[in-house]
Amino acid sequence: MKKLAVLLFTTLIGATAQAAEYKIDTKGAHAFVQFRIKHLGYSWLYGRFDKFDGSFVYDEAKPEASSIQVTVDTTSLNSNHAERDKHLRGEDFLNVAKFPTATFKSTSFEPNGDGKALLKGDLTLHGVTKPITIDVEEIGGGKDPWGGYRQGFTGKTEFKLKDFGIDYDLGPASQTVEMILDVEGIRQ
């Protein structure tokens, strides 16, 4: 019985030793939270959030145990147009005075075996929390020139603004926002 307990403990330690925690490299600007939405159905409006932070756990041998959490400073919205940014930060859209952050916390990671996966989790935006699914693709991982180890992913998702209590009407073509997420993490 004692040998079994030691074997189980050793197996658990070995299994958890493979999982690594990564800090998202926002300091080096190697990560991006971007969005696009149709402007009146005539063109695409692109923007990003300049300030965000987060971390993820990833185990190449057991990717289904991966997880991520991210906090976005919604006041850092940047669409490259000051007046539009003021409107998007205002009460009609993000209402950053009342909701200065958005968060995402994963609930599951479902790898497809080809470097792609479905990342599911809870997005809290504009004071509303809803489940979303992000299509994820592993970009790669390895040693960096500074003696560290990095891992990178890209992901895309889309959701209706009104699902998060944002009901400003720009017409039927402008109700869904697409999020593009590029994340490079430094192993801790």
PDB file of C-alpha atoms in Angstrom, residues 13-176:
ATOM      1  CA  ILE A  13       4.398  15.206  -9.296  1.00  0.00           C
ATOM      2  CA  GLY A  14       5.721  14.121 -12.702  1.00  0.00           C
ATOM      3  CA  ALA A  15       2.431  14.994 -14.401  1.00  0.00           C
ATOM      4  CA  THR A  16       2.211  18.445 -12.852  1.00  0.00           C
ATOM      5  CA  ALA A  17       5.889  19.113 -13.483  1.00  0.00           C
ATOM      6  CA  GLN A  18       5.169  19.019 -17.236  1.00  0.00           C
ATOM      7  CA  ALA A  19       2.606  21.827 -17.040  1.00  0.00           C
ATOM      8  CA  ALA A  20       4.184  25.253 -17.142  1.00  0.00           C
ATOM      9  CA  GLU A  21       2.805  28.661 -16.290  1.00  0.00           C
ATOM     10  CA  TYR A  22       3.388  31.465 -18.776  1.00  0.00           C
ATOM     11  CA  LYS A  23       3.060  35.211 -18.275  1.00  0.00           C
ATOM     12  CA  ILE A  24       1.633  36.938 -21.339  1.00  0.00           C
ATOM     13  CA  ASP A  25       4.355  39.174 -22.787  1.00  0.00           C
ATOM     14  CA  THR A  26       2.597  42.523 -22.886  1.00  0.00           C
ATOM     15  CA  LYS A  27       5.721  44.358 -21.706  1.00  0.00           C
ATOM     16  CA  GLY A  28       7.571  43.365 -24.889  1.00  0.00           C
ATOM     17  CA  ALA A  29       4.418  43.949 -26.989  1.00  0.00           C
ATOM     18  CA  HIS A  30       4.344  40.322 -28.145  1.00  0.00           C
ATOM     19  CA  ALA A  31       0.633  39.922 -27.508  1.00  0.00           C
ATOM     20  CA  PHE A  32      -2.436  41.675 -28.892  1.00  0.00           C
ATOM     21  CA  VAL A  33      -6.156  41.928 -28.186  1.00  0.00           C
ATOM     22  CA  GLN A  34      -7.725  43.280 -31.372  1.00  0.00           C
ATOM     23  CA  PHE A  35     -11.231  43.585 -32.739  1.00  0.00           C
ATOM     24  CA  ARG A  36     -13.052  44.377 -35.927  1.00  0.00           C
ATOM     25  CA  ILE A  37     -16.664  45.217 -36.628  1.00  0.00           C
ATOM     26  CA  LYS A  38     -18.435  46.260 -39.800  1.00  0.00           C
ATOM     27  CA  HIS A  39     -19.002  49.988 -39.991  1.00  0.00           C
ATOM     28  CA  LEU A  40     -22.586  50.350 -41.204  1.00  0.00           C
ATOM     29  CA  GLY A  41     -21.987  47.322 -43.431  1.00  0.00           C
ATOM     30  CA  TYR A  42     -19.714  49.371 -45.746  1.00  0.00           C
ATOM     31  CA  SER A  43     -16.239  48.659 -44.374  1.00  0.00           C
ATOM     32  CA  TRP A  44     -14.363  47.129 -41.446  1.00  0.00           C
ATOM     33  CA  LEU A  45     -13.445  49.149 -38.377  1.00  0.00           C
ATOM     34  CA  TYR A  46     -10.363  47.759 -36.610  1.00  0.00           C
ATOM     35  CA  GLY A  47      -9.199  48.496 -33.093  1.00  0.00           C
ATOM     36  CA  ARG A  48      -7.272  47.103 -30.182  1.00  0.00           C
ATOM     37  CA  PHE A  49      -6.853  47.327 -26.442  1.00  0.00           C
ATOM     38  CA  ASP A  50      -3.421  48.678 -25.585  1.00  0.00           C
ATOM     39  CA  LYS A  51      -3.403  47.527 -21.946  1.00  0.00           C
ATOM     40  CA  PHE A  52      -4.112  44.000 -20.750  1.00  0.00           C
ATOM     41  CA  ASP A  53      -2.476  41.353 -18.625  1.00  0.00           C
ATOM     42  CA  GLY A  54      -2.786  37.646 -18.072  1.00  0.00           C
ATOM     43  CA  SER A  55      -1.252  34.237 -17.766  1.00  0.00           C
ATOM     44  CA  PHE A  56      -1.807  30.730 -19.022  1.00  0.00           C
ATOM     45  CA  VAL A  57      -0.867  27.174 -18.130  1.00  0.00           C
ATOM     46  CA  TYR A  58       0.154  24.871 -20.958  1.00  0.00           C
ATOM     47  CA  ASP A  59       1.405  21.287 -21.017  1.00  0.00           C
ATOM     48  CA  GLU A  60       2.409  20.018 -24.471  1.00  0.00           C
ATOM     49  CA  ALA A  61       1.946  16.415 -23.311  1.00  0.00           C
ATOM     50  CA  LYS A  62      -1.503  17.095 -21.868  1.00  0.00           C
ATOM     51  CA  PRO A  63      -2.908  20.172 -23.631  1.00  0.00           C
ATOM     52  CA  GLU A  64      -6.463  19.486 -22.455  1.00  0.00           C
ATOM     53  CA  ALA A  65      -5.321  20.607 -18.972  1.00  0.00           C
ATOM     54  CA  SER A  66      -4.437  24.073 -20.296  1.00  0.00           C
ATOM     55  CA  SER A  67      -6.051  27.222 -18.939  1.00  0.00           C
ATOM     56  CA  ILE A  68      -5.849  30.979 -19.363  1.00  0.00           C
ATOM     57  CA  GLN A  69      -7.029  34.130 -17.660  1.00  0.00           C
ATOM     58  CA  VAL A  70      -6.838  37.653 -19.048  1.00  0.00           C
ATOM     59  CA  THR A  71      -7.847  41.088 -17.767  1.00  0.00           C
ATOM     60  CA  VAL A  72      -8.301  43.889 -20.318  1.00  0.00           C
ATOM     61  CA  ASP A  73      -8.249  47.587 -19.444  1.00  0.00           C
ATOM     62  CA  THR A  74     -11.223  48.767 -21.539  1.00  0.00           C
ATOM     63  CA  THR A  75     -10.145  52.410 -21.126  1.00  0.00           C
ATOM     64  CA  SER A  76      -7.172  51.563 -23.367  1.00  0.00           C
ATOM     65  CA  LEU A  77      -9.394  51.006 -26.434  1.00  0.00           C
ATOM     66  CA  ASN A  78      -7.641  52.410 -29.506  1.00  0.00           C
ATOM     67  CA  SER A  79      -9.210  52.565 -32.977  1.00  0.00           C
ATOM     68  CA  ASN A  80      -6.772  55.217 -34.217  1.00  0.00           C
ATOM     69  CA  HIS A  81      -9.422  57.947 -34.095  1.00  0.00           C
ATOM     70  CA  ALA A  82      -9.792  60.047 -30.917  1.00  0.00           C
ATOM     71  CA  GLU A  83     -13.445  61.066 -31.347  1.00  0.00           C
ATOM     72  CA  ARG A  84     -14.543  57.525 -32.222  1.00  0.00           C
ATOM     73  CA  ASP A  85     -12.564  56.149 -29.265  1.00  0.00           C
ATOM     74  CA  LYS A  86     -14.340  58.604 -26.969  1.00  0.00           C
ATOM     75  CA  HIS A  87     -17.706  57.371 -28.298  1.00  0.00           C
ATOM     76  CA  LEU A  88     -16.740  53.665 -28.023  1.00  0.00           C
ATOM     77  CA  ARG A  89     -15.555  54.202 -24.422  1.00  0.00           C
ATOM     78  CA  GLY A  90     -18.766  56.062 -23.561  1.00  0.00           C
ATOM     79  CA  GLU A  91     -22.186  54.930 -22.360  1.00  0.00           C
ATOM     80  CA  ASP A  92     -23.394  53.882 -25.834  1.00  0.00           C
ATOM     81  CA  PHE A  93     -20.807  51.101 -26.017  1.00  0.00           C
ATOM     82  CA  LEU A  94     -18.269  50.001 -23.359  1.00  0.00           C
ATOM     83  CA  ASN A  95     -19.148  52.543 -20.643  1.00  0.00           C
ATOM     84  CA  VAL A  96     -15.588  52.378 -19.292  1.00  0.00           C
ATOM     85  CA  ALA A  97     -16.388  54.742 -16.417  1.00  0.00           C
ATOM     86  CA  LYS A  98     -18.645  52.030 -14.999  1.00  0.00           C
ATOM     87  CA  PHE A  99     -16.877  48.951 -16.466  1.00  0.00           C
ATOM     88  CA  PRO A 100     -13.131  49.735 -16.690  1.00  0.00           C
ATOM     89  CA  THR A 101     -12.122  46.095 -17.209  1.00  0.00           C
ATOM     90  CA  ALA A 102     -13.165  43.043 -19.177  1.00  0.00           C
ATOM     91  CA  THR A 103     -12.040  39.556 -18.185  1.00  0.00           C
ATOM     92  CA  PHE A 104     -11.788  36.119 -19.718  1.00  0.00           C
ATOM     93  CA  LYS A 105     -11.281  32.939 -17.705  1.00  0.00           C
ATOM     94  CA  SER A 106     -11.160  29.603 -19.488  1.00  0.00           C
ATOM     95  CA  THR A 107     -13.291  26.643 -18.471  1.00  0.00           C
ATOM     96  CA  SER A 108     -11.934  24.058 -20.932  1.00  0.00           C
ATOM     97  CA  PHE A 109      -9.382  23.496 -23.686  1.00  0.00           C
ATOM     98  CA  GLU A 110     -10.260  20.906 -26.344  1.00  0.00           C
ATOM     99  CA  PRO A 111      -7.317  20.097 -28.660  1.00  0.00           C
ATOM    100  CA  ASN A 112      -8.013  18.695 -32.123  1.00  0.00           C
ATOM    101  CA  GLY A 113      -4.602  17.041 -32.414  1.00  0.00           C
ATOM    102  CA  ASP A 114      -3.449  19.240 -35.295  1.00  0.00           C
ATOM    103  CA  GLY A 115      -2.218  22.270 -33.346  1.00  0.00           C
ATOM    104  CA  LYS A 116      -5.746  23.646 -33.249  1.00  0.00           C
ATOM    105  CA  ALA A 117      -8.164  23.664 -30.340  1.00  0.00           C
ATOM    106  CA  LEU A 118     -11.380  25.079 -28.936  1.00  0.00           C
ATOM    107  CA  LEU A 119     -10.887  27.254 -25.882  1.00  0.00           C
ATOM    108  CA  LYS A 120     -14.083  27.752 -23.903  1.00  0.00           C
ATOM    109  CA  GLY A 121     -14.552  30.172 -21.078  1.00  0.00           C
ATOM    110  CA  ASP A 122     -16.423  33.032 -19.489  1.00  0.00           C
ATOM    111  CA  LEU A 123     -16.095  36.540 -20.895  1.00  0.00           C
ATOM    112  CA  THR A 124     -17.162  39.397 -18.657  1.00  0.00           C
ATOM    113  CA  LEU A 125     -17.743  42.555 -20.690  1.00  0.00           C
ATOM    114  CA  HIS A 126     -19.866  45.595 -19.890  1.00  0.00           C
ATOM    115  CA  GLY A 127     -20.827  43.958 -16.577  1.00  0.00           C
ATOM    116  CA  VAL A 128     -22.264  40.843 -18.261  1.00  0.00           C
ATOM    117  CA  THR A 129     -20.687  37.367 -18.098  1.00  0.00           C
ATOM    118  CA  LYS A 130     -21.356  34.916 -20.924  1.00  0.00           C
ATOM    119  CA  PRO A 131     -19.645  31.761 -22.184  1.00  0.00           C
ATOM    120  CA  ILE A 132     -17.711  32.085 -25.443  1.00  0.00           C
ATOM    121  CA  THR A 133     -15.619  29.739 -27.584  1.00  0.00           C
ATOM    122  CA  ILE A 134     -12.314  30.791 -29.124  1.00  0.00           C
ATOM    123  CA  ASP A 135     -10.825  28.919 -32.094  1.00  0.00           C
ATOM    124  CA  VAL A 136      -7.145  28.561 -31.147  1.00  0.00           C
ATOM    125  CA  GLU A 137      -4.087  27.645 -33.176  1.00  0.00           C
ATOM    126  CA  GLU A 138      -0.668  26.955 -31.692  1.00  0.00           C
ATOM    127  CA  ILE A 139       1.965  29.080 -33.410  1.00  0.00           C
ATOM    128  CA  GLY A 140       4.965  27.481 -31.716  1.00  0.00           C
ATOM    129  CA  GLY A 141       7.205  27.338 -28.700  1.00  0.00           C
ATOM    130  CA  GLY A 142      10.843  27.134 -27.772  1.00  0.00           C
ATOM    131  CA  LYS A 143      13.863  28.803 -26.243  1.00  0.00           C
ATOM    132  CA  ASP A 144      14.369  32.521 -26.746  1.00  0.00           C
ATOM    133  CA  PRO A 145      17.720  34.373 -27.122  1.00  0.00           C
ATOM    134  CA  TRP A 146      17.576  35.590 -23.493  1.00  0.00           C
ATOM    135  CA  GLY A 147      17.584  32.154 -21.849  1.00  0.00           C
ATOM    136  CA  GLY A 148      13.821  31.863 -21.449  1.00  0.00           C
ATOM    137  CA  TYR A 149      11.170  29.695 -23.030  1.00  0.00           C
ATOM    138  CA  ARG A 150       8.153  31.023 -24.931  1.00  0.00           C
ATOM    139  CA  GLN A 151       4.897  29.625 -26.264  1.00  0.00           C
ATOM    140  CA  GLY A 152       2.589  31.365 -28.729  1.00  0.00           C
ATOM    141  CA  PHE A 153      -1.019  31.022 -29.854  1.00  0.00           C
ATOM    142  CA  THR A 154      -3.509  32.883 -32.002  1.00  0.00           C
ATOM    143  CA  GLY A 155      -7.259  32.808 -31.582  1.00  0.00           C
ATOM    144  CA  LYS A 156     -10.482  34.179 -33.036  1.00  0.00           C
ATOM    145  CA  THR A 157     -14.021  34.469 -31.778  1.00  0.00           C
ATOM    146  CA  GLU A 158     -17.102  36.531 -32.452  1.00  0.00           C
ATOM    147  CA  PHE A 159     -20.139  37.534 -30.453  1.00  0.00           C
ATOM    148  CA  LYS A 160     -23.133  39.817 -30.625  1.00  0.00           C
ATOM    149  CA  LEU A 161     -22.732  43.111 -28.774  1.00  0.00           C
ATOM    150  CA  LYS A 162     -26.306  42.968 -27.448  1.00  0.00           C
ATOM    151  CA  ASP A 163     -25.472  39.669 -25.686  1.00  0.00           C
ATOM    152  CA  PHE A 164     -23.283  41.808 -23.416  1.00  0.00           C
ATOM    153  CA  GLY A 165     -25.811  44.593 -22.928  1.00  0.00           C
ATOM    154  CA  ILE A 166     -24.412  46.848 -25.666  1.00  0.00           C
ATOM    155  CA  ASP A 167     -27.422  47.716 -27.789  1.00  0.00           C
ATOM    156  CA  TYR A 168     -26.400  50.842 -29.680  1.00  0.00           C
ATOM    157  CA  ASP A 169     -27.838  50.317 -33.164  1.00  0.00           C
ATOM    158  CA  LEU A 170     -25.503  50.842 -36.128  1.00  0.00           C
ATOM    159  CA  GLY A 171     -27.636  48.616 -38.345  1.00  0.00           C
ATOM    160  CA  PRO A 172     -27.888  44.869 -38.904  1.00  0.00           C
ATOM    161  CA  ALA A 173     -24.375  44.487 -40.362  1.00  0.00           C
ATOM    162  CA  SER A 174     -22.756  46.009 -37.254  1.00  0.00           C
ATOM    163  CA  GLN A 175     -24.135  43.817 -34.490  1.00  0.00           C
ATOM    164  CA  THR A 176     -21.359  41.215 -34.298  1.00  0.00           C
TER     165      THR A 176
END
